[in-house]
PDB file of C-alpha atoms and ligand atoms in Angstrom:
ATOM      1  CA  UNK A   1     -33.879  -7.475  29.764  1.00 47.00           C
ATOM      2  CA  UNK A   2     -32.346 -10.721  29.969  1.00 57.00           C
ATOM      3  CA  UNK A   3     -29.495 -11.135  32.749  1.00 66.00           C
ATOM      4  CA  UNK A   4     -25.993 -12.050  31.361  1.00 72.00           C
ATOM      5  CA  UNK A   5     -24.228 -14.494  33.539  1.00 89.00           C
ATOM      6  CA  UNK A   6     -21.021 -13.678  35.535  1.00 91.00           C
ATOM      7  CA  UNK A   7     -18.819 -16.123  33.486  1.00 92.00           C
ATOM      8  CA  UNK A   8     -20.449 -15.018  30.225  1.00 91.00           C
ATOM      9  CA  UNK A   9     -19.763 -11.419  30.887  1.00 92.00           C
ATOM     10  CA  UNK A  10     -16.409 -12.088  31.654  1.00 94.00           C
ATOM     11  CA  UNK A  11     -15.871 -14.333  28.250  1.00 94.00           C
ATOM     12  CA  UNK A  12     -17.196 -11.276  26.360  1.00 95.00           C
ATOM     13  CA  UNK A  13     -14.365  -8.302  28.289  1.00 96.00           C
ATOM     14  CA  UNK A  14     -12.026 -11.434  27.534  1.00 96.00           C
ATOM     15  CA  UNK A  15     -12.615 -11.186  23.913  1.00 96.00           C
ATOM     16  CA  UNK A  16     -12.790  -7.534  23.908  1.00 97.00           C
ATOM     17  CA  UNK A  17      -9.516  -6.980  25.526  1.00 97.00           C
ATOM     18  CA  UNK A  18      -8.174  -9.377  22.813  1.00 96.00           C
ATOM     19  CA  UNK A  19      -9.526  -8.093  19.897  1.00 96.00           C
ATOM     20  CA  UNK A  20      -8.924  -4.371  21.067  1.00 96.00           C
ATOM     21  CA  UNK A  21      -4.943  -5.896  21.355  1.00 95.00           C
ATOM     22  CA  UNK A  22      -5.258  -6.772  17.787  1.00 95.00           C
ATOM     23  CA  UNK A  23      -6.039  -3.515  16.629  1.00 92.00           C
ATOM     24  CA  UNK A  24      -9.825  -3.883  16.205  1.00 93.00           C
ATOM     25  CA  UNK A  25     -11.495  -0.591  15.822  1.00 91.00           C
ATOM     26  CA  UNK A  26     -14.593   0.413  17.392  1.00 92.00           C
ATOM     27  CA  UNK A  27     -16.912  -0.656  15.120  1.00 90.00           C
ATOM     28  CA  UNK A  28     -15.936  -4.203  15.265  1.00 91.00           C
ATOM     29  CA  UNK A  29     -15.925  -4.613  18.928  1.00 94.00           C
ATOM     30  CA  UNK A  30     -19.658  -3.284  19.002  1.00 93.00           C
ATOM     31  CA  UNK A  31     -20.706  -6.071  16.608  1.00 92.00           C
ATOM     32  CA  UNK A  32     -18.365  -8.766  17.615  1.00 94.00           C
ATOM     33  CA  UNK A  33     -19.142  -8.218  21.473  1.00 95.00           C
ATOM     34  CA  UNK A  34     -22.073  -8.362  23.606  1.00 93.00           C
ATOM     35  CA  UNK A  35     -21.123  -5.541  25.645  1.00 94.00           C
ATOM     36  CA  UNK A  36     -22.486  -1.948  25.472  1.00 95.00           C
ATOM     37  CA  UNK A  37     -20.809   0.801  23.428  1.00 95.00           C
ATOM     38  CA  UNK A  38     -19.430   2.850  26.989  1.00 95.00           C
ATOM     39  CA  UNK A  39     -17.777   0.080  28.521  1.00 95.00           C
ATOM     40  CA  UNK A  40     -16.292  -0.971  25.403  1.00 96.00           C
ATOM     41  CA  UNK A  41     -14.859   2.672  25.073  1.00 96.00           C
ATOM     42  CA  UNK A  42     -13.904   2.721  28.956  1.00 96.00           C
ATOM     43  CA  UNK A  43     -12.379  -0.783  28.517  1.00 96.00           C
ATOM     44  CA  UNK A  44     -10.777   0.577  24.860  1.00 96.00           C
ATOM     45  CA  UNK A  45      -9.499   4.300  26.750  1.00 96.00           C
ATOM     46  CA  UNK A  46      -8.165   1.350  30.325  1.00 96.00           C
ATOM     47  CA  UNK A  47      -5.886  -0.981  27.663  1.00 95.00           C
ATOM     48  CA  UNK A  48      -4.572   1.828  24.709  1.00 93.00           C
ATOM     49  CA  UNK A  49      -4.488   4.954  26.669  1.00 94.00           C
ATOM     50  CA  UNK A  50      -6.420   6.659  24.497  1.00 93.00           C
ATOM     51  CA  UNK A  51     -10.211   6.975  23.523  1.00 92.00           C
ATOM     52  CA  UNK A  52     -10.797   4.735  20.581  1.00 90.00           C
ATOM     53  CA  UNK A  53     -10.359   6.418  16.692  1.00 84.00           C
ATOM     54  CA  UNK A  54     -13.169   7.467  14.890  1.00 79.00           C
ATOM     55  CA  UNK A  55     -13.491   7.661  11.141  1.00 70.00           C
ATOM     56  CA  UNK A  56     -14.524   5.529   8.376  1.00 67.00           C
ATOM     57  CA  UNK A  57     -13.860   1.695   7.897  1.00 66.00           C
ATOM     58  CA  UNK A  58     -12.127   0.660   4.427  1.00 65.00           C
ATOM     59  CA  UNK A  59     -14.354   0.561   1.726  1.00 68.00           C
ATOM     60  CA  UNK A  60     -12.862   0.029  -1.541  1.00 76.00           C
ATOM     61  CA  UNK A  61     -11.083  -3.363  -2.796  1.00 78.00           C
ATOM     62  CA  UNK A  62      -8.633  -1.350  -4.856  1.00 81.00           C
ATOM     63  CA  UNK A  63      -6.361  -1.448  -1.852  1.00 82.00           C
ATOM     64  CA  UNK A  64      -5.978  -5.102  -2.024  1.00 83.00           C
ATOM     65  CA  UNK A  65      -5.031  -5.119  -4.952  1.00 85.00           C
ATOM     66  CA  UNK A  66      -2.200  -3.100  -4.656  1.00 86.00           C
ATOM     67  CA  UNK A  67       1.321  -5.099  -5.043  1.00 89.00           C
ATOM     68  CA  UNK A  68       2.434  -5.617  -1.599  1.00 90.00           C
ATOM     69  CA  UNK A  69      -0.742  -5.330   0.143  1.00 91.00           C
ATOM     70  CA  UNK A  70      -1.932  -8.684  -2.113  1.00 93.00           C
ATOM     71  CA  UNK A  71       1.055 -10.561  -1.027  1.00 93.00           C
ATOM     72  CA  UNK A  72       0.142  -9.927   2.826  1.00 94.00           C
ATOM     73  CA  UNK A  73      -3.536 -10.385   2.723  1.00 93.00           C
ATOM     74  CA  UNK A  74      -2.822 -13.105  -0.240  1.00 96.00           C
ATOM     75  CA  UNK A  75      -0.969 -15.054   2.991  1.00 95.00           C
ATOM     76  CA  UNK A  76      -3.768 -13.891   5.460  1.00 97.00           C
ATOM     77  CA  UNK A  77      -6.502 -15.455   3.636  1.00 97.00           C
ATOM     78  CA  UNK A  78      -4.854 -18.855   2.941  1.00 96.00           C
ATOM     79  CA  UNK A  79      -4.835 -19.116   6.829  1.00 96.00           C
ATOM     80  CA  UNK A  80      -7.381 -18.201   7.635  1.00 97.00           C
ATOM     81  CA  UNK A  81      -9.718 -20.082   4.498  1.00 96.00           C
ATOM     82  CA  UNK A  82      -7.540 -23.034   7.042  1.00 96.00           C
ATOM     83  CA  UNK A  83      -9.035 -22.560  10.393  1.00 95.00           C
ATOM     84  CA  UNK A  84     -12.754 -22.277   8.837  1.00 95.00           C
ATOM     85  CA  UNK A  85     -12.232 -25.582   6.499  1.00 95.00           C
ATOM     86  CA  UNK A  86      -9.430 -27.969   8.014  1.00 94.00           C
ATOM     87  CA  UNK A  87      -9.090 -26.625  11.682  1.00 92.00           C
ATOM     88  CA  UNK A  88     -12.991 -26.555  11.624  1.00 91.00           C
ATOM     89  CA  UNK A  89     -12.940 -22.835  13.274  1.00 92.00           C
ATOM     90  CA  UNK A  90     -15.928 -20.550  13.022  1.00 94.00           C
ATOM     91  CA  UNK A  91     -15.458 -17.162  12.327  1.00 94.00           C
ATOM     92  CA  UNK A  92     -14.596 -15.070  14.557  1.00 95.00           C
ATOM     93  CA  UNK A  93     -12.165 -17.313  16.524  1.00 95.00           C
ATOM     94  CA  UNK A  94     -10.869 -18.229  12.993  1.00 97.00           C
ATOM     95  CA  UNK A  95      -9.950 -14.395  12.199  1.00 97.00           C
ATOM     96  CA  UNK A  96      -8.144 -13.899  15.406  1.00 97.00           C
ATOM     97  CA  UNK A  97      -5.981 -16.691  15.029  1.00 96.00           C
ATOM     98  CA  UNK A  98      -4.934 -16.446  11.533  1.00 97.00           C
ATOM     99  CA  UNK A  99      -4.470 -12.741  12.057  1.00 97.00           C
ATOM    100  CA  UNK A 100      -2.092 -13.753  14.886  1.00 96.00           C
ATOM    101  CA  UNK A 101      -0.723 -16.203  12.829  1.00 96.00           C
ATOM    102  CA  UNK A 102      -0.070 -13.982   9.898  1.00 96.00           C
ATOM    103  CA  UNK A 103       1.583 -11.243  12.070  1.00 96.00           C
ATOM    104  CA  UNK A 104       3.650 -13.908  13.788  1.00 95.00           C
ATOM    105  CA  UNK A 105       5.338 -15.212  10.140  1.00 93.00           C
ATOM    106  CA  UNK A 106       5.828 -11.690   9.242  1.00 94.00           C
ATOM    107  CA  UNK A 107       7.700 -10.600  12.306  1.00 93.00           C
ATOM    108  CA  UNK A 108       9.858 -14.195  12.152  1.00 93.00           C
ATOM    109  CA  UNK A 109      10.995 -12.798   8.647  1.00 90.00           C
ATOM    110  CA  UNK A 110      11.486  -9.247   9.670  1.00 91.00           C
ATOM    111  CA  UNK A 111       9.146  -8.054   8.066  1.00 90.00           C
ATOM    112  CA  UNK A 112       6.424  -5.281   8.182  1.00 92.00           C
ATOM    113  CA  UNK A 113       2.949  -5.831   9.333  1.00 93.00           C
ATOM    114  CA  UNK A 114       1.520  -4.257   5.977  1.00 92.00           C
ATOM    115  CA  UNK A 115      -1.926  -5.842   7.013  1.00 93.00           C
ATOM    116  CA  UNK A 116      -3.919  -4.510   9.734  1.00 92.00           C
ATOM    117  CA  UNK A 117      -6.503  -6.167  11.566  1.00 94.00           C
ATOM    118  CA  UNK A 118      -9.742  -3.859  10.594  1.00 90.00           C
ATOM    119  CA  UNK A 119      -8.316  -4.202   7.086  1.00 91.00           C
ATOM    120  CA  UNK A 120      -8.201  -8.264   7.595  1.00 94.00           C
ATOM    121  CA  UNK A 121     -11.398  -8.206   8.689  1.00 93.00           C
ATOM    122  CA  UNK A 122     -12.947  -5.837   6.202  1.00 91.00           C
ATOM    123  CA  UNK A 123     -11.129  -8.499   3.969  1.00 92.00           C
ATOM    124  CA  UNK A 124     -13.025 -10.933   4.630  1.00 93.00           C
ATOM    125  CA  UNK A 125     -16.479  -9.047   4.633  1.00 91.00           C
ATOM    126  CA  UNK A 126     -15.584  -8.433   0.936  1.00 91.00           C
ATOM    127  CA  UNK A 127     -14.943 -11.826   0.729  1.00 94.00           C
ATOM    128  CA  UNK A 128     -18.633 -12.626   2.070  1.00 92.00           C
ATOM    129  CA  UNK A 129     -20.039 -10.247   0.279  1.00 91.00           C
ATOM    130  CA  UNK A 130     -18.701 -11.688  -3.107  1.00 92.00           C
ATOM    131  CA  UNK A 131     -16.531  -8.696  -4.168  1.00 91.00           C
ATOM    132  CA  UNK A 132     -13.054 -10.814  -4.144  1.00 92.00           C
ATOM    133  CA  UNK A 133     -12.391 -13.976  -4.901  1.00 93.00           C
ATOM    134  CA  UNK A 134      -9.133 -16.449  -4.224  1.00 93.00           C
ATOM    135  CA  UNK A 135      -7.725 -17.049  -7.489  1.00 94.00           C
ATOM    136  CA  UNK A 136      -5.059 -19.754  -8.202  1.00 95.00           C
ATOM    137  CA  UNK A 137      -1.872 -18.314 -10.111  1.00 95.00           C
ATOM    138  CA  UNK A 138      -1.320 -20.101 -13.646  1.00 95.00           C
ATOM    139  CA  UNK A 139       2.845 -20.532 -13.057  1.00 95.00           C
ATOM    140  CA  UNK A 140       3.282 -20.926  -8.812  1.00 96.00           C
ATOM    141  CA  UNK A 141       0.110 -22.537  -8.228  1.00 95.00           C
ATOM    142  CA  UNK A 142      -0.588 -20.274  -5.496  1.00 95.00           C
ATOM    143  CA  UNK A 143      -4.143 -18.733  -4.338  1.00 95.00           C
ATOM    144  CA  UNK A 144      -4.077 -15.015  -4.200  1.00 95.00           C
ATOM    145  CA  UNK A 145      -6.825 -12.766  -3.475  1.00 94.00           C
ATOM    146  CA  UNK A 146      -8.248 -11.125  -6.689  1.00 93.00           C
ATOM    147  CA  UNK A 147     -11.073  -9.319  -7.771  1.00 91.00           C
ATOM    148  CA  UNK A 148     -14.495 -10.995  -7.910  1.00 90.00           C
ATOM    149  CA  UNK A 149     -15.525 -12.213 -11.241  1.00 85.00           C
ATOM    150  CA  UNK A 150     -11.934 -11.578 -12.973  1.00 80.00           C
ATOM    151  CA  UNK A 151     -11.256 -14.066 -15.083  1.00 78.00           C
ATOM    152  CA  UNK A 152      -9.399 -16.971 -13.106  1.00 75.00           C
ATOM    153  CA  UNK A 153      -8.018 -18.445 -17.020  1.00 83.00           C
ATOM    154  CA  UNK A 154      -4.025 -17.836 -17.551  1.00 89.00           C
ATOM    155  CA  UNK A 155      -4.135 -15.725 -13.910  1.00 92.00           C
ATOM    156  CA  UNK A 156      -0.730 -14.484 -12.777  1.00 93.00           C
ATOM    157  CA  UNK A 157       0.098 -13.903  -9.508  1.00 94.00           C
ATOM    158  CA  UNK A 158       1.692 -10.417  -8.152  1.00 91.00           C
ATOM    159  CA  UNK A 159       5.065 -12.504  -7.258  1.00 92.00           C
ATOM    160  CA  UNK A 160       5.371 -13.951 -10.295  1.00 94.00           C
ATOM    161  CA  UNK A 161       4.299 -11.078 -12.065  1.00 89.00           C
ATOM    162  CA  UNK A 162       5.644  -7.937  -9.623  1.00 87.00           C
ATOM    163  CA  UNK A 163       5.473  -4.436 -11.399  1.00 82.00           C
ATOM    164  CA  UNK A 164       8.726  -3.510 -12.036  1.00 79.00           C
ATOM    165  CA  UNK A 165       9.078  -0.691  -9.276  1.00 68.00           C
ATOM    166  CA  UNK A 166       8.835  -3.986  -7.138  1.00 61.00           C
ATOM    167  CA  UNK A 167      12.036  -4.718  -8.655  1.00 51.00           C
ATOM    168  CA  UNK A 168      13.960  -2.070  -6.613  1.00 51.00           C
ATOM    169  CA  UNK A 169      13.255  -3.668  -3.444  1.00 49.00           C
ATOM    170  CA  UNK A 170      14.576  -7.272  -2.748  1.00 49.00           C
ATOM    171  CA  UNK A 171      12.515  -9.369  -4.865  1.00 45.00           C
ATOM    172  CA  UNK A 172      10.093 -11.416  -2.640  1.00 49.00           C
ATOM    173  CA  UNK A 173      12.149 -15.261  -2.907  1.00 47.00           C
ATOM    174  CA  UNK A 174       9.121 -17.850  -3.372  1.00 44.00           C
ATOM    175  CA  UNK A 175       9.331 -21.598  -2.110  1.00 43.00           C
ATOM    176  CA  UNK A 176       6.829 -23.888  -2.603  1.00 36.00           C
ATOM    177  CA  UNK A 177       7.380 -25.146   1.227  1.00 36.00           C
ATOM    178  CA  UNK A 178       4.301 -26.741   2.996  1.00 37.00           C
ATOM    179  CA  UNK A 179       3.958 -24.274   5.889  1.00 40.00           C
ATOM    180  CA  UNK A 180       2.565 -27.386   8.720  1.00 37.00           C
ATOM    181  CA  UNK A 181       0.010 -27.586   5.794  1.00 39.00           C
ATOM    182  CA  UNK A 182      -0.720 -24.389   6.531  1.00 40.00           C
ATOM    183  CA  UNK A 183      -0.504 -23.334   2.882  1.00 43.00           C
ATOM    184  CA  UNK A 184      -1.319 -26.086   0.180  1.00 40.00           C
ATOM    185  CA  UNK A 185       0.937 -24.632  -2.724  1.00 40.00           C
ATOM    186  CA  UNK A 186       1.055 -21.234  -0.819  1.00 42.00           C
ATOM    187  CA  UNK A 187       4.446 -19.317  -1.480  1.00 44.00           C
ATOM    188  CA  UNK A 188       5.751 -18.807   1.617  1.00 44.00           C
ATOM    189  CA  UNK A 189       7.540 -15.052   1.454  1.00 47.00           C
ATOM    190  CA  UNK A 190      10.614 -13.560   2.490  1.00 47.00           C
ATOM    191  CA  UNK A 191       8.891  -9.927   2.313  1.00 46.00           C
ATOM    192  CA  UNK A 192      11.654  -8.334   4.692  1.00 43.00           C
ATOM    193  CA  UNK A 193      12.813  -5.271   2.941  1.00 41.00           C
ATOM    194  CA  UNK A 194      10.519  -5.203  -0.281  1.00 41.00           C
ATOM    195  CA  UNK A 195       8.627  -1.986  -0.412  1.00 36.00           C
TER     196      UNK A 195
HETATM  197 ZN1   ZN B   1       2.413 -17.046  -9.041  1.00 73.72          ZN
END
């Protein structure tokens, strides 16, 4: 058994304690972190209180589909596609800081974190794993995540298209406003009170 160094060790609780402050469940820490599965509990039980929650991680991409949900993780993914391509990020260090990023614009607007950060991350598994794919709408010009292999032709995105129990809520305003480039065409979204 090799011996970790000090520093290194201390890099990994570092990124533990942060991840674990996101939200990251169990499951993620154990293969994101070099650190064993007890003092990744310990350190879990030390920071929330409580011991971390079992249960399954999401599975299905029907979620993401759903109309609010694909507005949030719509935004998520433009970020973070960012910090991999134009901020030059790898992965990990990418999803952190777009997920930060995304939770940071929401709360500025009021709005409700709708994403969570297992479900970000699952996100972009699916994403890896070629099961959703960005596609770019046909009237806003914005890139919204869709299902793999749907046809991207005459593709209308859930803002410009909301279902019309969307309609109750306040109706998401869309401005094609360069975010710090964050967002090429991205809407940016005032999602406070839409449900
Ligand atoms: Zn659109």
């Amino acid at each position: 058994m090799t011996r970790k160094s000090v520093l290194g060790e201390v890099r990994e609780v570092q990124l533990a304690v942060e991840l674990i402050g996101l939200g990251a469940r169990l499951q993620f820490l154990e293969a994101a972190v070099a650190l064993s599965r007890e003092r990744l509990i310990r350190l879990y039980k030390e920071l929330k209180g409580v011991s971390p929650p079992k249960g399954l991680l999401p599975f299905s991409t029907d979620w993401y589909m759903t109309w609010l949900a694909n507005i949030h993780l719509s935004m998520f993914y433009n970020i973070y596609r960012f910090m991999l391509d134009e901020a030059d990020e790898s992965e990990l260090p990418a999803l952190i800081k777009a997920y930060r990023l995304y939770t940071e614009q929401v709360g500025s607007q009021g709005g409700e974190v709708v994403l969570d950060f297992t479900r970000a991350e699952t996100m972009v598994r699916f994403f890896d794993s070629d099961m959703l794919q960005l596609s770019t709408c046909c009237r806003c010009g914005g890139h919204f995540v869709a299902h793999a292999h749907d046809n991207k032709n005459g593709y209308v995105c859930v803002l410009c298209r909301p279902p019309s129990r969307a309609g109750k809520a306040r109706k998401p305003k869309v401005a094609e406003v360069r975010r710090g480039g964050l967002i090429s065409v991205g809407p940016v979204l005032d999602i406070g009170g839409a449900v």
